[in-house]
PDB file of C-alpha atoms in Angstrom:
ATOM      1  CA  ASP A  23      11.734 -21.702  15.763  1.00 66.00           C
ATOM      2  CA  VAL A  24      13.244 -18.350  16.658  1.00 63.00           C
ATOM      3  CA  LYS A  25      10.874 -15.734  17.859  1.00 90.00           C
ATOM      4  CA  VAL A  26      10.363 -12.083  18.552  1.00 94.00           C
ATOM      5  CA  THR A  27       7.161 -11.539  20.492  1.00 94.00           C
ATOM      6  CA  GLN A  28       5.386  -8.246  20.877  1.00 94.00           C
ATOM      7  CA  SER A  29       2.962  -8.155  23.751  1.00 87.00           C
ATOM      8  CA  SER A  30      -0.031  -6.642  21.955  1.00 89.00           C
ATOM      9  CA  ARG A  31      -1.263  -6.796  18.377  1.00 91.00           C
ATOM     10  CA  TYR A  32      -3.678  -3.890  18.736  1.00 95.00           C
ATOM     11  CA  LEU A  33      -3.737  -1.187  21.370  1.00 96.00           C
ATOM     12  CA  VAL A  34      -5.964   1.846  21.899  1.00 97.00           C
ATOM     13  CA  LYS A  35      -4.799   4.491  24.354  1.00 97.00           C
ATOM     14  CA  ARG A  36      -5.912   7.971  25.338  1.00 97.00           C
ATOM     15  CA  THR A  37      -3.925  11.127  24.773  1.00 97.00           C
ATOM     16  CA  GLY A  38      -1.605  11.785  27.700  1.00 97.00           C
ATOM     17  CA  GLU A  39      -1.421   8.181  28.869  1.00 97.00           C
ATOM     18  CA  LYS A  40       1.908   6.500  29.498  1.00 97.00           C
ATOM     19  CA  VAL A  41       2.177   3.543  27.137  1.00 97.00           C
ATOM     20  CA  PHE A  42       4.472   0.549  27.347  1.00 97.00           C
ATOM     21  CA  LEU A  43       5.178  -1.642  24.322  1.00 97.00           C
ATOM     22  CA  GLU A  44       7.000  -4.834  25.199  1.00 96.00           C
ATOM     23  CA  CYS A  45       9.223  -6.966  23.001  1.00 97.00           C
ATOM     24  CA  VAL A  46      10.824 -10.267  23.939  1.00 97.00           C
ATOM     25  CA  GLN A  47      13.228 -12.387  21.887  1.00 96.00           C
ATOM     26  CA  ASP A  48      14.411 -15.902  22.597  1.00 93.00           C
ATOM     27  CA  MET A  49      17.481 -16.006  20.348  1.00 90.00           C
ATOM     28  CA  ASP A  50      20.091 -14.454  22.650  1.00 91.00           C
ATOM     29  CA  HIS A  51      20.534 -11.586  20.178  1.00 91.00           C
ATOM     30  CA  GLU A  52      22.565  -8.647  21.399  1.00 91.00           C
ATOM     31  CA  ASN A  53      20.849  -6.033  19.206  1.00 92.00           C
ATOM     32  CA  MET A  54      17.221  -4.975  19.522  1.00 95.00           C
ATOM     33  CA  PHE A  55      15.353  -2.263  17.662  1.00 95.00           C
ATOM     34  CA  TRP A  56      12.089  -0.342  17.708  1.00 97.00           C
ATOM     35  CA  TYR A  57      10.701   1.025  14.450  1.00 96.00           C
ATOM     36  CA  ARG A  58       7.485   2.698  13.485  1.00 95.00           C
ATOM     37  CA  GLN A  59       5.921   2.319  10.085  1.00 92.00           C
ATOM     38  CA  ASP A  60       3.662   4.941   8.557  1.00 91.00           C
ATOM     39  CA  PRO A  61       2.194   4.985   5.051  1.00 85.00           C
ATOM     40  CA  GLY A  62       4.600   6.483   2.535  1.00 82.00           C
ATOM     41  CA  LEU A  63       7.362   6.900   5.102  1.00 86.00           C
ATOM     42  CA  GLY A  64       8.689   3.370   5.425  1.00 85.00           C
ATOM     43  CA  LEU A  65      10.335   2.009   8.542  1.00 91.00           C
ATOM     44  CA  ARG A  66      11.767   4.692  10.788  1.00 93.00           C
ATOM     45  CA  LEU A  67      14.073   3.801  13.636  1.00 93.00           C
ATOM     46  CA  ILE A  68      13.071   5.118  17.058  1.00 96.00           C
ATOM     47  CA  TYR A  69      15.649   3.562  19.369  1.00 96.00           C
ATOM     48  CA  PHE A  70      17.961   0.615  19.410  1.00 93.00           C
ATOM     49  CA  SER A  71      20.068  -1.243  21.923  1.00 94.00           C
ATOM     50  CA  TYR A  72      23.214  -3.286  21.384  1.00 90.00           C
ATOM     51  CA  ASP A  73      23.578  -4.558  24.928  1.00 90.00           C
ATOM     52  CA  VAL A  74      21.779  -4.728  28.237  1.00 92.00           C
ATOM     53  CA  LYS A  75      21.240  -1.253  29.699  1.00 89.00           C
ATOM     54  CA  MET A  76      22.663   0.306  26.522  1.00 90.00           C
ATOM     55  CA  LYS A  77      20.537   2.372  24.174  1.00 93.00           C
ATOM     56  CA  GLU A  78      21.023   4.665  21.227  1.00 92.00           C
ATOM     57  CA  LYS A  79      18.669   7.126  19.639  1.00 93.00           C
ATOM     58  CA  GLY A  80      17.485   6.367  16.171  1.00 92.00           C
ATOM     59  CA  ASP A  81      16.107   8.871  13.700  1.00 91.00           C
ATOM     60  CA  ILE A  82      12.891   9.828  15.514  1.00 95.00           C
ATOM     61  CA  PRO A  83      13.385   9.403  19.296  1.00 96.00           C
ATOM     62  CA  GLU A  84      11.350  12.440  20.403  1.00 96.00           C
ATOM     63  CA  GLY A  85       8.461  11.498  22.646  1.00 96.00           C
ATOM     64  CA  TYR A  86       9.823   8.000  23.296  1.00 97.00           C
ATOM     65  CA  SER A  87      12.134   6.284  25.732  1.00 97.00           C
ATOM     66  CA  VAL A  88      13.318   2.695  26.039  1.00 97.00           C
ATOM     67  CA  SER A  89      14.400   0.228  28.659  1.00 96.00           C
ATOM     68  CA  ARG A  90      16.586  -2.849  28.381  1.00 96.00           C
ATOM     69  CA  GLU A  91      17.118  -4.400  31.784  1.00 95.00           C
ATOM     70  CA  LYS A  92      17.495  -7.927  30.451  1.00 95.00           C
ATOM     71  CA  LYS A  93      19.013  -9.145  27.207  1.00 95.00           C
ATOM     72  CA  GLU A  94      15.799 -10.686  25.960  1.00 96.00           C
ATOM     73  CA  ARG A  95      13.447  -7.776  26.632  1.00 97.00           C
ATOM     74  CA  PHE A  96      13.333  -4.330  25.041  1.00 97.00           C
ATOM     75  CA  SER A  97      10.536  -1.977  26.041  1.00 97.00           C
ATOM     76  CA  LEU A  98       9.381   1.131  24.225  1.00 97.00           C
ATOM     77  CA  ILE A  99       7.752   3.797  26.397  1.00 98.00           C
ATOM     78  CA  LEU A 100       5.558   6.621  25.218  1.00 97.00           C
ATOM     79  CA  GLU A 101       5.804   9.019  28.142  1.00 94.00           C
ATOM     80  CA  SER A 102       2.655  10.960  27.249  1.00 97.00           C
ATOM     81  CA  ALA A 103       0.906   9.510  24.230  1.00 97.00           C
ATOM     82  CA  SER A 104      -0.179  11.894  21.506  1.00 97.00           C
ATOM     83  CA  THR A 105      -2.321  11.370  18.436  1.00 97.00           C
ATOM     84  CA  ASN A 106       0.699  11.725  16.142  1.00 96.00           C
ATOM     85  CA  GLN A 107       2.101   8.570  17.722  1.00 98.00           C
ATOM     86  CA  THR A 108      -0.709   6.544  16.212  1.00 97.00           C
ATOM     87  CA  SER A 109       1.237   4.070  14.103  1.00 97.00           C
ATOM     88  CA  MET A 110       2.386   0.494  13.558  1.00 95.00           C
ATOM     89  CA  TYR A 111       5.307  -0.312  15.874  1.00 97.00           C
ATOM     90  CA  LEU A 112       7.715  -3.075  14.958  1.00 96.00           C
ATOM     91  CA  CYS A 113      10.324  -4.638  17.176  1.00 97.00           C
ATOM     92  CA  ALA A 114      13.295  -6.534  15.753  1.00 95.00           C
ATOM     93  CA  SER A 115      16.394  -8.268  17.020  1.00 94.00           C
ATOM     94  CA  SER A 116      19.650  -9.343  15.430  1.00 90.00           C
ATOM     95  CA  LEU A 117      23.134 -10.591  15.880  1.00 83.00           C
ATOM     96  CA  THR A 118      25.651  -8.036  14.660  1.00 74.00           C
ATOM     97  CA  ASN A 119      26.368  -8.499  10.932  1.00 70.00           C
ATOM     98  CA  TYR A 120      23.216 -10.516  10.417  1.00 76.00           C
ATOM     99  CA  GLY A 121      19.718  -9.623   9.336  1.00 83.00           C
ATOM    100  CA  TYR A 122      16.772  -8.906  11.545  1.00 90.00           C
ATOM    101  CA  THR A 123      14.078 -11.104  12.990  1.00 93.00           C
ATOM    102  CA  PHE A 124      10.925  -9.056  13.377  1.00 94.00           C
ATOM    103  CA  GLY A 125       7.980  -9.248  15.686  1.00 94.00           C
ATOM    104  CA  SER A 126       4.476  -9.177  14.286  1.00 91.00           C
ATOM    105  CA  GLY A 127       3.915  -5.538  15.163  1.00 94.00           C
ATOM    106  CA  THR A 128       1.650  -3.529  17.440  1.00 95.00           C
ATOM    107  CA  ARG A 129      -0.879  -1.223  15.868  1.00 96.00           C
ATOM    108  CA  LEU A 130      -1.294   1.617  18.332  1.00 97.00           C
ATOM    109  CA  THR A 131      -4.149   4.090  18.110  1.00 97.00           C
ATOM    110  CA  VAL A 132      -4.060   7.152  20.349  1.00 97.00           C
ATOM    111  CA  VAL A 133      -7.423   8.854  20.704  1.00 97.00           C
TER     112      VAL A 133
ATOM    113  CA  ILE B   1      22.499   8.007   7.519  1.00 64.00           C
ATOM    114  CA  LEU B   2      22.556   5.710   4.502  1.00 69.00           C
ATOM    115  CA  ASN B   3      20.294   6.692   1.632  1.00 85.00           C
ATOM    116  CA  VAL B   4      18.547   3.528   0.432  1.00 92.00           C
ATOM    117  CA  GLU B   5      15.930   4.112  -2.244  1.00 94.00           C
ATOM    118  CA  GLN B   6      13.388   1.796  -3.792  1.00 96.00           C
ATOM    119  CA  SER B   7      11.332   2.099  -6.933  1.00 96.00           C
ATOM    120  CA  PRO B   8       8.594   2.003  -7.823  1.00 96.00           C
ATOM    121  CA  GLN B   9       6.691   2.822  -4.646  1.00 94.00           C
ATOM    122  CA  SER B  10       3.820   0.572  -5.725  1.00 95.00           C
ATOM    123  CA  LEU B  11       3.125  -1.897  -8.465  1.00 95.00           C
ATOM    124  CA  HIS B  12      -0.026  -3.645  -9.649  1.00 97.00           C
ATOM    125  CA  VAL B  13       0.284  -6.688 -11.887  1.00 97.00           C
ATOM    126  CA  GLN B  14      -1.922  -9.489 -13.143  1.00 97.00           C
ATOM    127  CA  GLU B  15      -1.502 -13.042 -11.952  1.00 97.00           C
ATOM    128  CA  GLY B  16       1.085 -14.748 -14.144  1.00 97.00           C
ATOM    129  CA  ASP B  17       2.980 -11.580 -15.016  1.00 96.00           C
ATOM    130  CA  SER B  18       6.653 -11.362 -14.172  1.00 96.00           C
ATOM    131  CA  THR B  19       7.818  -8.226 -12.449  1.00 96.00           C
ATOM    132  CA  ASN B  20      10.882  -6.589 -11.010  1.00 95.00           C
ATOM    133  CA  PHE B  21      11.781  -3.639  -8.842  1.00 94.00           C
ATOM    134  CA  THR B  22      14.884  -1.792  -7.811  1.00 97.00           C
ATOM    135  CA  CYS B  23      16.839  -0.941  -4.697  1.00 97.00           C
ATOM    136  CA  SER B  24      19.532   1.756  -4.986  1.00 96.00           C
ATOM    137  CA  PHE B  25      22.147   2.353  -2.329  1.00 92.00           C
ATOM    138  CA  PRO B  26      25.498   4.088  -1.854  1.00 87.00           C
ATOM    139  CA  SER B  27      28.176   2.009  -3.560  1.00 83.00           C
ATOM    140  CA  SER B  28      31.028   3.179  -1.334  1.00 81.00           C
ATOM    141  CA  ASN B  29      31.951   1.046   1.695  1.00 77.00           C
ATOM    142  CA  PHE B  30      29.477  -1.656   0.703  1.00 82.00           C
ATOM    143  CA  TYR B  31      29.004  -4.427   3.239  1.00 83.00           C
ATOM    144  CA  ALA B  32      25.738  -6.240   2.509  1.00 88.00           C
ATOM    145  CA  LEU B  33      22.258  -5.783   1.082  1.00 92.00           C
ATOM    146  CA  HIS B  34      19.171  -7.343   2.660  1.00 93.00           C
ATOM    147  CA  TRP B  35      15.773  -8.041   1.097  1.00 96.00           C
ATOM    148  CA  TYR B  36      12.613  -8.604   3.158  1.00 96.00           C
ATOM    149  CA  ARG B  37       9.021  -9.428   2.277  1.00 96.00           C
ATOM    150  CA  TRP B  38       6.287  -7.975   4.475  1.00 94.00           C
ATOM    151  CA  GLU B  39       2.815  -9.400   4.016  1.00 93.00           C
ATOM    152  CA  THR B  40      -0.135  -7.653   5.606  1.00 88.00           C
ATOM    153  CA  ALA B  41      -0.775  -8.728   9.219  1.00 84.00           C
ATOM    154  CA  LYS B  42       2.494 -10.673   9.341  1.00 89.00           C
ATOM    155  CA  SER B  43       6.085 -10.024  10.393  1.00 90.00           C
ATOM    156  CA  PRO B  44       8.589  -8.933   7.760  1.00 92.00           C
ATOM    157  CA  GLU B  45      10.374 -12.044   6.583  1.00 93.00           C
ATOM    158  CA  ALA B  46      13.991 -12.199   5.436  1.00 92.00           C
ATOM    159  CA  LEU B  47      14.375 -13.156   1.767  1.00 94.00           C
ATOM    160  CA  PHE B  48      18.035 -12.670   0.898  1.00 93.00           C
ATOM    161  CA  VAL B  49      21.288 -11.319   2.234  1.00 91.00           C
ATOM    162  CA  MET B  50      23.656 -10.404  -0.572  1.00 91.00           C
ATOM    163  CA  THR B  51      27.286  -9.554  -0.118  1.00 88.00           C
ATOM    164  CA  LEU B  52      29.251 -10.047  -3.344  1.00 89.00           C
ATOM    165  CA  ASN B  53      29.154  -8.021  -6.528  1.00 90.00           C
ATOM    166  CA  GLY B  54      27.405 -10.087  -9.186  1.00 91.00           C
ATOM    167  CA  ASP B  55      25.646 -12.189  -6.553  1.00 91.00           C
ATOM    168  CA  GLU B  56      22.428 -13.797  -7.651  1.00 95.00           C
ATOM    169  CA  LYS B  57      20.117 -15.453  -5.142  1.00 95.00           C
ATOM    170  CA  LYS B  58      16.949 -17.430  -5.754  1.00 96.00           C
ATOM    171  CA  LYS B  59      14.060 -18.629  -3.615  1.00 94.00           C
ATOM    172  CA  GLY B  60      11.331 -20.323  -5.598  1.00 95.00           C
ATOM    173  CA  ARG B  61      10.007 -17.809  -8.129  1.00 96.00           C
ATOM    174  CA  ILE B  62      11.818 -14.900  -6.510  1.00 97.00           C
ATOM    175  CA  SER B  63      15.382 -13.983  -7.377  1.00 97.00           C
ATOM    176  CA  ALA B  64      17.669 -11.040  -6.740  1.00 97.00           C
ATOM    177  CA  THR B  65      20.818  -9.660  -8.304  1.00 97.00           C
ATOM    178  CA  LEU B  66      23.421  -7.303  -6.912  1.00 96.00           C
ATOM    179  CA  ASN B  67      25.682  -4.699  -8.492  1.00 96.00           C
ATOM    180  CA  THR B  68      27.833  -3.139  -5.795  1.00 93.00           C
ATOM    181  CA  LYS B  69      29.911  -1.034  -8.187  1.00 93.00           C
ATOM    182  CA  GLU B  70      26.924   0.944  -9.412  1.00 93.00           C
ATOM    183  CA  GLY B  71      24.898   0.578  -6.217  1.00 93.00           C
ATOM    184  CA  TYR B  72      21.740  -1.282  -7.128  1.00 95.00           C
ATOM    185  CA  SER B  73      19.925  -4.563  -6.615  1.00 97.00           C
ATOM    186  CA  TYR B  74      16.986  -5.946  -8.570  1.00 97.00           C
ATOM    187  CA  LEU B  75      14.317  -8.228  -7.190  1.00 97.00           C
ATOM    188  CA  TYR B  76      12.502 -10.366  -9.776  1.00 97.00           C
ATOM    189  CA  ILE B  77       9.302 -12.321  -9.376  1.00 97.00           C
ATOM    190  CA  LYS B  78       8.534 -14.793 -12.137  1.00 97.00           C
ATOM    191  CA  GLY B  79       4.879 -15.636 -12.797  1.00 97.00           C
ATOM    192  CA  SER B  80       3.444 -13.499  -9.969  1.00 97.00           C
ATOM    193  CA  GLN B  81       0.754 -15.039  -7.803  1.00 97.00           C
ATOM    194  CA  PRO B  82      -1.750 -13.296  -5.495  1.00 96.00           C
ATOM    195  CA  GLU B  83       0.187 -14.655  -2.497  1.00 95.00           C
ATOM    196  CA  ASP B  84       3.194 -12.609  -3.660  1.00 96.00           C
ATOM    197  CA  SER B  85       1.264  -9.462  -2.761  1.00 97.00           C
ATOM    198  CA  ALA B  86       3.355  -7.768  -0.091  1.00 96.00           C
ATOM    199  CA  THR B  87       5.675  -4.884   0.569  1.00 95.00           C
ATOM    200  CA  TYR B  88       9.250  -5.686  -0.422  1.00 97.00           C
ATOM    201  CA  LEU B  89      11.915  -3.906   1.580  1.00 96.00           C
ATOM    202  CA  CYS B  90      15.609  -3.605   0.983  1.00 95.00           C
ATOM    203  CA  ALA B  91      18.073  -2.539   3.639  1.00 92.00           C
ATOM    204  CA  GLN B  92      21.762  -1.913   4.044  1.00 89.00           C
ATOM    205  CA  PRO B  93      23.895  -1.999   7.176  1.00 84.00           C
ATOM    206  CA  ARG B  94      26.352   0.710   8.004  1.00 73.00           C
ATOM    207  CA  THR B  95      29.926  -0.468   8.305  1.00 62.00           C
ATOM    208  CA  GLY B  96      31.861   0.079  11.487  1.00 53.00           C
ATOM    209  CA  GLY B  97      31.087   1.811  14.745  1.00 49.00           C
ATOM    210  CA  SER B  98      28.495   1.095  17.375  1.00 48.00           C
ATOM    211  CA  THR B  99      25.702   1.110  14.812  1.00 53.00           C
ATOM    212  CA  LEU B 100      27.142  -1.941  13.070  1.00 56.00           C
ATOM    213  CA  GLY B 101      23.990  -3.938  13.761  1.00 71.00           C
ATOM    214  CA  ARG B 102      21.618  -1.320  12.417  1.00 83.00           C
ATOM    215  CA  LEU B 103      19.965  -1.642   9.005  1.00 88.00           C
ATOM    216  CA  TYR B 104      18.905   1.341   6.921  1.00 89.00           C
ATOM    217  CA  PHE B 105      15.679   0.552   5.084  1.00 92.00           C
ATOM    218  CA  GLY B 106      14.242   1.831   1.856  1.00 93.00           C
ATOM    219  CA  ARG B 107      10.579   2.849   1.846  1.00 93.00           C
ATOM    220  CA  GLY B 108       9.577  -0.362   0.132  1.00 94.00           C
ATOM    221  CA  THR B 109       7.770  -1.412  -3.020  1.00 96.00           C
ATOM    222  CA  GLN B 110       4.169  -2.423  -2.439  1.00 95.00           C
ATOM    223  CA  LEU B 111       3.239  -5.191  -4.877  1.00 97.00           C
ATOM    224  CA  THR B 112      -0.380  -6.140  -5.559  1.00 97.00           C
ATOM    225  CA  VAL B 113      -1.061  -9.159  -7.755  1.00 97.00           C
ATOM    226  CA  TRP B 114      -4.602  -9.343  -9.132  1.00 95.00           C
ATOM    227  CA  PRO B 115      -6.149 -12.747  -9.879  1.00 92.00           C
TER     228      PRO B 115
END
């Protein structure tokens, strides 16, 4: 069964910490995405990548960076976590022209 | 940016009721329309990918229709059950360019089915 795995289900971090959210897919998909989901706002795209070492900003990239050194792994980095980054983070992957396979999400709380 | 809208934002129905909700999207340069179901504490799960005007897809008690000329899709649930409680998302890809793989999501319809 195809899988997108996010490293943590729940995470609590302190303000100012550098936070790494990891996502791994085993489907050889070229595209990978990071979204955050907040009540009433739906899924908002942070960053995406369509190839190794390639990245594009989504709609809300401020305060985030990403890394894609290998095709199967896409990391989201919060350089200096802030309380307004408390959210549910979803990773997804896809083949171009096909739908997404999502991970189970990481609920991040920044205190 | 593609403007994908869903209504209503939330819906509460009794077990056994049938229900439906709407996804509206730009009708120009249509490529595909995706529906997902997102249950609490689980990953969003793909329901349907619809590409042709007049398309109708069905999965158990859930079905969807597509009107690309007027830019809307309906999702129907017949005889709702508590396990249908979830957020239903629709999404549309953008055609062409390096963002070809990206989906633009609506804000979702949160369905609660009471026993």
